[in-house]
């Protein structure tokens, strides 16, 4: 979702339900009640960064912060969001406007192909997912919109169908060259579990994650429409084409193994070597991390997170100094591990710390951050939360 000036978000300690916020915004904007409200979560990715568009595994979990979409049938499309408070009248077939409404328009276009959308609607969107923080506010919006509008049309789409509509809306309509991780976890998230998603064959495996983790926001937001993510993606496609010269039939870069790295380093143009090194090592780390989590070995998981961050910093070059400092500080103060989560070039760091002193560790990180950058970062905790759902309309 593009960044826009947002009003103050609800307290992080006790987030207000996004469904209630969307319901109130709808009533205040359209002087009637919505007939449907649906919500979907943001996510943190524990590990498996930039692997999803290279056929590798990812290990995300849905967070307790959600985006809710309240909707009612109407003759035309009228949209409002608590991120900008303006009323937007949109025409579905007109060119996109490079603003948050594009994501809703993209979903409507994709739902049309399934005959699962009405001819028009009033829509109010409210979110407690920080925007532009690498926590997948856009997938929370597209998945919640797909659910709300398909229900409005009298259709019940499966979680897989909702994830697919949302992915197609972002990729084919809005033009973000993302993979399928964010929409998949927003649709399939489950309380108390992370999800090991093997993107090459679509396999989903739940991995229990009963504890809580912390998010430390760098306060620097990224925009994914254009820019660095699309550029890295092009480099990966170029590298795959080179690799196919000596590995005919290779479908994804993530199929290469760490043993292939020396040969790959000899054959690839030098600038393409570090991104491929990241993908290959990250693929191995992600599967190892899922195994460590399943075994309850948080020490091992933490080490893998830190290694993953180092690879993003040194190979993929998607970290920023603010995130590097948070990770280094987390480790120094006794966290199991920490890592920049999401696409990068800004965003937030996920911190995994022993429950007995996680608050102290996060306070120390905030202190180190303030000493270096002169401001206190937003920090909050979350547990693994459910994916998309219909909400009951508050009385
Ligand atoms: C963004 C994309 C995801 C994924 C991550 C990086 O969040 O939307 O599909 O590629 O970046 O892991």
Short mmCIF file of C-alpha atoms and ligand atoms in Angstrom, two decimals:
data_model
loop_
_atom_site.label_atom_id
_atom_site.label_comp_id
_atom_site.label_asym_id
_atom_site.label_seq_id
_atom_site.Cartn_x
_atom_site.Cartn_y
_atom_site.Cartn_z
CA UNK A 1 0.00 0.00 0.00
CA UNK A 2 1.57 3.34 -0.90
CA UNK A 3 2.58 5.46 2.00
CA UNK A 4 0.28 8.28 2.91
CA UNK A 5 0.09 10.53 5.93
CA UNK A 6 -1.72 8.50 8.52
CA UNK A 7 -3.60 9.57 11.58
CA UNK A 8 -2.25 8.37 14.87
CA UNK A 9 -2.51 4.62 15.16
CA UNK A 10 -4.19 2.95 18.11
CA UNK A 11 -1.99 2.09 21.07
CA UNK A 12 0.27 -0.81 20.26
CA UNK A 13 -0.17 -2.39 23.68
CA UNK A 14 -3.88 -2.88 23.11
CA UNK A 15 -4.68 -2.50 19.44
CA UNK A 16 -8.26 -1.49 18.72
CA UNK A 17 -10.00 -3.93 16.42
CA UNK A 18 -9.64 -2.83 12.81
CA UNK A 19 -13.16 -4.16 12.21
CA UNK A 20 -14.60 -1.71 14.72
CA UNK A 21 -12.63 1.12 13.16
CA UNK A 22 -13.82 0.18 9.65
CA UNK A 23 -17.40 -0.12 10.87
CA UNK A 24 -17.32 3.36 12.45
CA UNK A 25 -15.62 4.89 9.42
CA UNK A 26 -18.21 3.30 7.14
CA UNK A 27 -21.13 4.60 9.22
CA UNK A 28 -19.63 8.08 9.46
CA UNK A 29 -18.87 8.24 5.71
CA UNK A 30 -21.92 6.62 4.15
CA UNK A 31 -24.62 7.27 6.77
CA UNK A 32 -25.59 3.60 6.75
CA UNK A 33 -24.20 0.31 8.01
CA UNK A 34 -22.02 -2.09 6.05
CA UNK A 35 -23.47 -5.48 5.20
CA UNK A 36 -20.09 -7.23 5.26
CA UNK A 37 -16.82 -6.70 7.11
CA UNK A 38 -13.76 -8.85 6.48
CA UNK A 39 -10.25 -8.49 7.83
CA UNK A 40 -6.81 -9.88 7.07
CA UNK A 41 -3.52 -9.66 8.99
CA UNK A 42 -0.15 -8.15 8.26
CA UNK A 43 2.80 -10.53 8.64
CA UNK A 44 6.35 -10.85 9.76
CA UNK A 45 8.57 -13.16 7.83
CA UNK A 46 10.75 -15.09 10.27
CA UNK A 47 13.15 -16.05 7.49
CA UNK A 48 13.20 -16.85 3.77
CA UNK A 49 13.66 -13.39 2.27
CA UNK A 50 13.46 -12.89 -1.49
CA UNK A 51 13.19 -16.64 -1.93
CA UNK A 52 9.48 -16.59 -2.83
CA UNK A 53 10.02 -15.30 -6.35
CA UNK A 54 12.90 -17.73 -6.84
CA UNK A 55 11.12 -20.99 -6.05
CA UNK A 56 12.40 -21.25 -2.48
CA UNK A 57 10.77 -21.62 0.96
CA UNK A 58 9.53 -18.84 3.27
CA UNK A 59 8.60 -18.98 6.97
CA UNK A 60 6.17 -16.15 7.78
CA UNK A 61 3.55 -15.76 10.49
CA UNK A 62 0.44 -13.58 10.54
CA UNK A 63 0.49 -10.80 13.14
CA UNK A 64 -2.24 -9.42 15.39
CA UNK A 65 -2.39 -6.13 13.46
CA UNK A 66 -5.08 -6.30 10.78
CA UNK A 67 -6.75 -4.40 7.96
CA UNK A 68 -10.54 -4.47 7.82
CA UNK A 69 -12.76 -3.73 4.84
CA UNK A 70 -16.39 -2.82 5.46
CA UNK A 71 -18.61 -2.92 2.38
CA UNK A 72 -22.15 -2.46 1.13
CA UNK A 73 -23.66 -2.76 -2.34
CA UNK A 74 -23.98 0.50 -4.32
CA UNK A 75 -24.35 1.68 -7.93
CA UNK A 76 -20.76 2.79 -8.24
CA UNK A 77 -17.49 2.38 -6.37
CA UNK A 78 -16.82 4.80 -3.52
CA UNK A 79 -13.83 4.18 -1.27
CA UNK A 80 -12.57 5.70 1.96
CA UNK A 81 -9.66 4.71 4.20
CA UNK A 82 -8.48 5.87 7.59
CA UNK A 83 -5.06 6.46 6.03
CA UNK A 84 -6.19 9.55 4.10
CA UNK A 85 -9.82 10.26 5.01
CA UNK A 86 -10.77 11.43 1.49
CA UNK A 87 -13.68 10.00 -0.43
CA UNK A 88 -12.49 8.40 -3.70
CA UNK A 89 -14.88 7.67 -6.56
CA UNK A 90 -13.15 5.13 -8.79
CA UNK A 91 -13.90 3.64 -12.21
CA UNK A 92 -12.61 0.11 -12.39
CA UNK A 93 -11.44 0.30 -16.01
CA UNK A 94 -9.75 3.68 -15.83
CA UNK A 95 -5.95 3.92 -15.49
CA UNK A 96 -4.65 3.39 -11.97
CA UNK A 97 -3.87 6.45 -9.86
CA UNK A 98 -0.74 5.40 -7.99
CA UNK A 99 -2.50 5.47 -4.64
CA UNK A 100 -3.98 2.94 -2.21
CA UNK A 101 -7.23 2.69 -4.17
CA UNK A 102 -5.32 0.89 -6.96
CA UNK A 103 -5.12 -2.21 -4.76
CA UNK A 104 -8.91 -2.30 -4.37
CA UNK A 105 -9.41 -1.68 -8.10
CA UNK A 106 -6.94 -4.49 -8.84
CA UNK A 107 -8.91 -6.88 -6.64
CA UNK A 108 -12.20 -5.92 -8.29
CA UNK A 109 -10.69 -6.54 -11.72
CA UNK A 110 -9.41 -9.96 -10.68
CA UNK A 111 -12.68 -10.95 -8.96
CA UNK A 112 -14.57 -10.12 -12.14
CA UNK A 113 -12.88 -13.06 -13.85
CA UNK A 114 -14.40 -15.31 -11.16
CA UNK A 115 -17.81 -13.59 -11.35
CA UNK A 116 -17.36 -12.92 -7.66
CA UNK A 117 -17.80 -9.17 -7.37
CA UNK A 118 -20.82 -6.85 -7.47
CA UNK A 119 -21.18 -3.97 -9.95
CA UNK A 120 -20.43 -1.35 -7.31
CA UNK A 121 -19.99 -0.80 -3.63
CA UNK A 122 -19.28 1.54 -0.76
CA UNK A 123 -16.04 0.52 0.93
CA UNK A 124 -14.41 1.75 4.15
CA UNK A 125 -10.91 0.51 5.04
CA UNK A 126 -9.27 0.74 8.45
CA UNK A 127 -5.92 -0.68 9.43
CA UNK A 128 -3.71 -1.25 12.44
CA UNK A 129 -0.88 -2.58 10.24
CA UNK A 130 1.91 0.01 9.98
CA UNK A 131 2.14 1.10 6.36
CA UNK A 132 5.41 0.91 4.44
CA UNK A 133 7.06 -0.91 7.35
CA UNK A 134 7.70 -4.17 5.53
CA UNK A 135 4.80 -5.85 7.37
CA UNK A 136 2.71 -6.47 4.29
CA UNK A 137 0.01 -3.86 4.67
CA UNK A 138 -0.76 -4.22 0.96
CA UNK A 139 -1.55 -7.96 1.16
CA UNK A 140 -3.66 -7.35 4.28
CA UNK A 141 -5.64 -4.88 2.16
CA UNK A 142 -5.95 -6.99 -0.97
CA UNK A 143 -6.84 -10.22 0.85
CA UNK A 144 -9.40 -8.49 3.11
CA UNK A 145 -10.88 -6.71 0.07
CA UNK A 146 -11.12 -9.96 -1.89
CA UNK A 147 -12.94 -11.60 1.02
CA UNK A 148 -15.32 -8.69 1.67
CA UNK A 149 -16.26 -8.10 -1.99
CA UNK A 150 -16.70 -11.78 -2.86
CA UNK A 151 -19.00 -12.17 0.18
CA UNK A 152 -20.88 -9.09 -0.97
CA UNK A 153 -21.40 -10.88 -4.31
CA UNK A 154 -22.67 -13.96 -2.47
CA UNK A 155 -19.57 -16.09 -3.14
CA UNK A 156 -17.44 -17.94 -0.61
CA UNK A 157 -13.93 -18.27 -2.00
CA UNK A 158 -11.37 -20.59 -0.42
CA UNK A 159 -8.30 -19.19 1.33
CA UNK A 160 -6.21 -20.33 -1.65
CA UNK A 161 -8.52 -18.54 -4.10
CA UNK A 162 -8.42 -15.33 -2.02
CA UNK A 163 -4.61 -15.45 -1.90
CA UNK A 164 -4.50 -15.93 -5.66
CA UNK A 165 -6.86 -13.03 -6.39
CA UNK A 166 -4.85 -10.79 -4.06
CA UNK A 167 -1.53 -11.85 -5.61
CA UNK A 168 -2.82 -11.24 -9.14
CA UNK A 169 -4.18 -7.85 -8.12
CA UNK A 170 -0.78 -6.75 -6.80
CA UNK A 171 1.37 -8.39 -9.45
CA UNK A 172 -0.65 -8.06 -12.64
CA UNK A 173 -2.72 -4.97 -11.90
CA UNK A 174 -0.66 -2.74 -9.59
CA UNK A 175 2.65 -3.98 -11.02
CA UNK A 176 4.62 -4.91 -7.88
CA UNK A 177 6.95 -7.74 -8.82
CA UNK A 178 6.29 -9.51 -5.51
CA UNK A 179 6.20 -13.23 -4.85
CA UNK A 180 3.27 -15.04 -3.25
CA UNK A 181 4.39 -15.05 0.39
CA UNK A 182 2.41 -12.09 1.70
CA UNK A 183 -0.98 -12.94 0.24
CA UNK A 184 -0.53 -16.59 1.20
CA UNK A 185 0.13 -15.91 4.88
CA UNK A 186 -2.61 -13.24 5.03
CA UNK A 187 -5.05 -15.87 3.78
CA UNK A 188 -3.73 -18.98 5.56
CA UNK A 189 -2.34 -17.60 8.84
CA UNK A 190 -3.25 -19.51 11.98
CA UNK A 191 -3.15 -18.60 15.66
CA UNK A 192 -0.03 -20.07 17.28
CA UNK A 193 1.66 -21.19 14.05
CA UNK A 194 4.18 -20.00 11.52
CA UNK A 195 3.80 -21.35 8.00
CA UNK A 196 6.54 -23.05 6.01
CA UNK A 197 5.50 -22.29 2.43
CA UNK A 198 7.45 -24.04 -0.31
CA UNK A 199 6.77 -21.69 -3.17
CA UNK A 200 7.94 -24.06 -5.94
CA UNK A 201 5.10 -26.51 -5.36
CA UNK A 202 2.75 -24.54 -3.11
CA UNK A 203 3.12 -26.88 -0.10
CA UNK A 204 2.05 -25.33 3.21
CA UNK A 205 3.22 -26.77 6.50
CA UNK A 206 2.28 -25.34 9.90
CA UNK A 207 5.08 -24.99 12.42
CA UNK A 208 3.96 -24.24 16.00
CA UNK A 209 5.03 -20.81 17.21
CA UNK A 210 3.39 -20.43 20.62
CA UNK A 211 5.54 -17.58 21.94
CA UNK A 212 5.68 -13.90 21.19
CA UNK A 213 8.15 -11.95 19.16
CA UNK A 214 8.98 -8.28 18.93
CA UNK A 215 8.94 -5.87 16.06
CA UNK A 216 11.28 -2.87 16.08
CA UNK A 217 10.40 -0.42 13.33
CA UNK A 218 13.24 1.48 11.69
CA UNK A 219 10.79 4.31 10.97
CA UNK A 220 11.95 4.38 7.35
CA UNK A 221 9.40 3.24 4.89
CA UNK A 222 9.89 1.69 1.52
CA UNK A 223 7.80 1.76 -1.60
CA UNK A 224 7.69 -1.40 -3.62
CA UNK A 225 5.96 -0.13 -6.72
CA UNK A 226 9.11 0.19 -8.82
CA UNK A 227 12.57 0.57 -7.39
CA UNK A 228 14.89 -1.85 -5.72
CA UNK A 229 12.67 -4.94 -5.40
CA UNK A 230 11.87 -4.92 -9.12
CA UNK A 231 15.55 -4.40 -9.92
CA UNK A 232 16.67 -7.36 -7.77
CA UNK A 233 13.99 -9.45 -9.36
CA UNK A 234 15.35 -8.64 -12.84
CA UNK A 235 18.84 -9.59 -11.67
CA UNK A 236 17.53 -12.92 -10.44
CA UNK A 237 15.87 -13.59 -13.80
CA UNK A 238 19.11 -12.72 -15.58
CA UNK A 239 21.09 -15.01 -13.27
CA UNK A 240 18.64 -17.86 -13.88
CA UNK A 241 19.07 -17.45 -17.64
CA UNK A 242 22.89 -17.71 -17.23
CA UNK A 243 22.64 -20.71 -14.91
CA UNK A 244 20.48 -22.53 -17.44
CA UNK A 245 23.43 -22.54 -19.85
CA UNK A 246 25.18 -25.03 -17.60
CA UNK A 247 22.08 -26.47 -15.91
CA UNK A 248 19.48 -26.95 -18.64
CA UNK A 249 16.10 -27.56 -17.10
CA UNK A 250 16.80 -25.50 -13.97
CA UNK A 251 13.43 -23.99 -13.10
CA UNK A 252 14.32 -21.80 -10.13
CA UNK A 253 17.50 -20.38 -8.61
CA UNK A 254 16.48 -21.94 -5.29
CA UNK A 255 17.07 -25.38 -6.83
CA UNK A 256 20.81 -24.72 -6.78
CA UNK A 257 22.53 -26.16 -3.73
CA UNK A 258 25.30 -24.63 -1.61
CA UNK A 259 27.68 -27.12 -3.33
CA UNK A 260 26.96 -25.38 -6.64
CA UNK A 261 28.19 -22.03 -5.35
CA UNK A 262 31.88 -22.28 -6.39
CA UNK A 263 31.00 -23.18 -9.99
CA UNK A 264 28.29 -20.53 -10.06
CA UNK A 265 30.77 -17.93 -8.85
CA UNK A 266 33.12 -18.82 -11.73
CA UNK A 267 30.44 -18.68 -14.40
CA UNK A 268 28.12 -15.79 -13.48
CA UNK A 269 28.93 -12.13 -14.23
CA UNK A 270 30.39 -10.85 -10.94
CA UNK A 271 27.50 -8.50 -10.01
CA UNK A 272 25.03 -11.40 -10.12
CA UNK A 273 27.02 -13.65 -7.77
CA UNK A 274 26.08 -12.09 -4.39
CA UNK A 275 22.28 -12.10 -4.95
CA UNK A 276 22.41 -15.75 -6.03
CA UNK A 277 24.63 -16.60 -3.07
CA UNK A 278 21.96 -15.07 -0.83
CA UNK A 279 19.17 -17.11 -2.41
CA UNK A 280 20.97 -20.39 -2.23
CA UNK A 281 22.11 -19.97 1.38
CA UNK A 282 18.76 -18.47 2.44
CA UNK A 283 16.91 -21.46 1.05
CA UNK A 284 19.01 -23.80 3.20
CA UNK A 285 18.68 -21.52 6.24
CA UNK A 286 14.91 -21.33 5.95
CA UNK A 287 14.43 -25.09 5.96
CA UNK A 288 16.89 -25.37 8.85
CA UNK A 289 15.00 -22.63 10.71
CA UNK A 290 11.68 -24.44 10.29
CA UNK A 291 13.28 -27.60 11.67
CA UNK A 292 14.79 -25.69 14.60
CA UNK A 293 11.43 -24.07 15.40
CA UNK A 294 9.62 -27.40 15.17
CA UNK A 295 12.17 -28.82 17.62
CA UNK A 296 11.75 -25.83 19.96
CA UNK A 297 15.43 -24.92 19.48
CA UNK A 298 15.14 -21.13 19.67
CA UNK A 299 18.90 -20.70 20.12
CA UNK A 300 19.54 -22.33 16.76
CA UNK A 301 16.65 -20.45 15.17
CA UNK A 302 18.06 -17.16 16.45
CA UNK A 303 21.50 -17.87 14.98
CA UNK A 304 19.91 -18.58 11.61
CA UNK A 305 18.00 -15.28 11.76
CA UNK A 306 21.22 -13.39 12.39
CA UNK A 307 22.99 -15.22 9.55
CA UNK A 308 20.04 -14.40 7.31
CA UNK A 309 20.34 -10.72 8.17
CA UNK A 310 24.06 -10.73 7.43
CA UNK A 311 23.36 -12.22 4.02
CA UNK A 312 20.72 -9.58 3.27
CA UNK A 313 23.26 -6.94 4.29
CA UNK A 314 26.29 -8.32 2.47
CA UNK A 315 24.84 -10.25 -0.49
CA UNK A 316 21.41 -8.83 -1.28
CA UNK A 317 22.25 -5.31 -0.06
CA UNK A 318 18.68 -4.76 1.07
CA UNK A 319 19.35 -3.66 4.66
CA UNK A 320 19.83 -0.17 6.01
CA UNK A 321 22.12 1.04 8.83
CA UNK A 322 19.14 1.46 11.20
CA UNK A 323 18.24 -2.22 10.79
CA UNK A 324 21.86 -3.35 11.10
CA UNK A 325 22.14 -1.49 14.39
CA UNK A 326 18.93 -3.04 15.77
CA UNK A 327 20.14 -6.55 14.93
CA UNK A 328 23.59 -5.97 16.37
CA UNK A 329 22.11 -4.43 19.54
CA UNK A 330 19.55 -7.26 19.94
CA UNK A 331 22.27 -9.89 19.84
CA UNK A 332 24.51 -7.94 22.22
CA UNK A 333 21.70 -7.61 24.78
CA UNK A 334 20.84 -11.31 24.77
CA UNK A 335 18.19 -11.88 22.10
CA UNK A 336 18.23 -15.28 20.41
CA UNK A 337 18.35 -13.44 17.11
CA UNK A 338 16.95 -10.66 14.97
CA UNK A 339 16.57 -9.92 11.30
CA UNK A 340 15.23 -7.32 8.92
CA UNK A 341 11.87 -8.69 7.79
CA UNK A 342 10.12 -8.17 4.47
CA UNK A 343 11.49 -6.68 1.28
CA UNK A 344 13.96 -4.34 3.00
CA UNK A 345 15.34 -0.93 1.98
CA UNK A 346 13.58 0.30 5.13
CA UNK A 347 10.97 -1.47 7.21
CA UNK A 348 11.12 -3.34 10.48
CA UNK A 349 13.30 -5.83 12.36
CA UNK A 350 11.85 -8.94 13.97
CA UNK A 351 13.46 -9.78 17.34
CA UNK A 352 13.27 -13.20 18.97
CA UNK A 353 14.24 -13.05 22.64
CA UNK A 354 13.88 -15.18 25.78
CA UNK A 355 10.42 -14.46 27.25
CA UNK A 356 11.89 -13.91 30.73
CA UNK A 357 13.69 -10.71 29.70
CA UNK A 358 12.44 -9.74 26.26
CA UNK A 359 11.06 -6.39 27.50
CA UNK A 360 14.43 -5.42 28.93
CA UNK A 361 16.21 -6.42 25.72
CA UNK A 362 13.84 -4.39 23.56
CA UNK A 363 14.23 -1.37 25.87
CA UNK A 364 18.02 -1.65 25.49
CA UNK A 365 17.68 -1.81 21.71
CA UNK A 366 15.50 1.31 21.74
CA UNK A 367 18.14 3.05 23.88
CA UNK A 368 20.96 2.13 21.49
CA UNK A 369 18.87 3.26 18.53
CA UNK A 370 18.13 6.59 20.14
CA UNK A 371 21.79 7.13 21.00
CA UNK A 372 22.77 6.62 17.35
CA UNK A 373 19.83 8.07 15.41
CA UNK A 374 18.36 10.59 17.87
CA UNK A 375 14.83 9.16 17.99
CA UNK A 376 13.03 6.32 19.75
CA UNK A 377 11.85 3.54 17.43
CA UNK A 378 8.34 2.09 17.65
CA UNK A 379 8.50 -1.34 19.29
CA UNK A 380 5.70 -3.81 19.93
CA UNK A 381 5.15 -7.51 20.38
CA UNK A 382 2.86 -9.93 18.62
CA UNK A 383 1.91 -13.57 18.54
CA UNK A 384 1.05 -15.68 15.53
CA UNK A 385 -2.50 -14.73 14.56
CA UNK A 386 -5.32 -16.02 12.34
CA UNK A 387 -5.55 -15.28 8.63
CA UNK A 388 -8.41 -13.69 6.69
CA UNK A 389 -11.86 -13.93 8.22
CA UNK A 390 -15.34 -12.53 8.07
CA UNK A 391 -15.99 -10.25 11.02
CA UNK A 392 -19.25 -9.97 12.85
CA UNK A 393 -20.50 -6.44 12.56
CA UNK A 394 -20.22 -4.68 15.91
CA UNK A 395 -23.61 -3.74 17.39
C1 LIG B 1 7.93 -8.33 -0.40
C2 LIG B 1 7.19 -9.16 -1.43
C3 LIG B 1 7.24 -10.63 -1.03
C4 LIG B 1 8.69 -11.08 -0.83
C5 LIG B 1 9.40 -10.13 0.11
C6 LIG B 1 10.86 -10.43 0.23
O1 LIG B 1 7.29 -8.41 0.84
O2 LIG B 1 5.84 -8.76 -1.47
O3 LIG B 1 6.62 -11.41 -2.03
O4 LIG B 1 9.35 -11.17 -2.06
O5 LIG B 1 9.26 -8.78 -0.30
O6 LIG B 1 11.06 -11.67 0.82
#
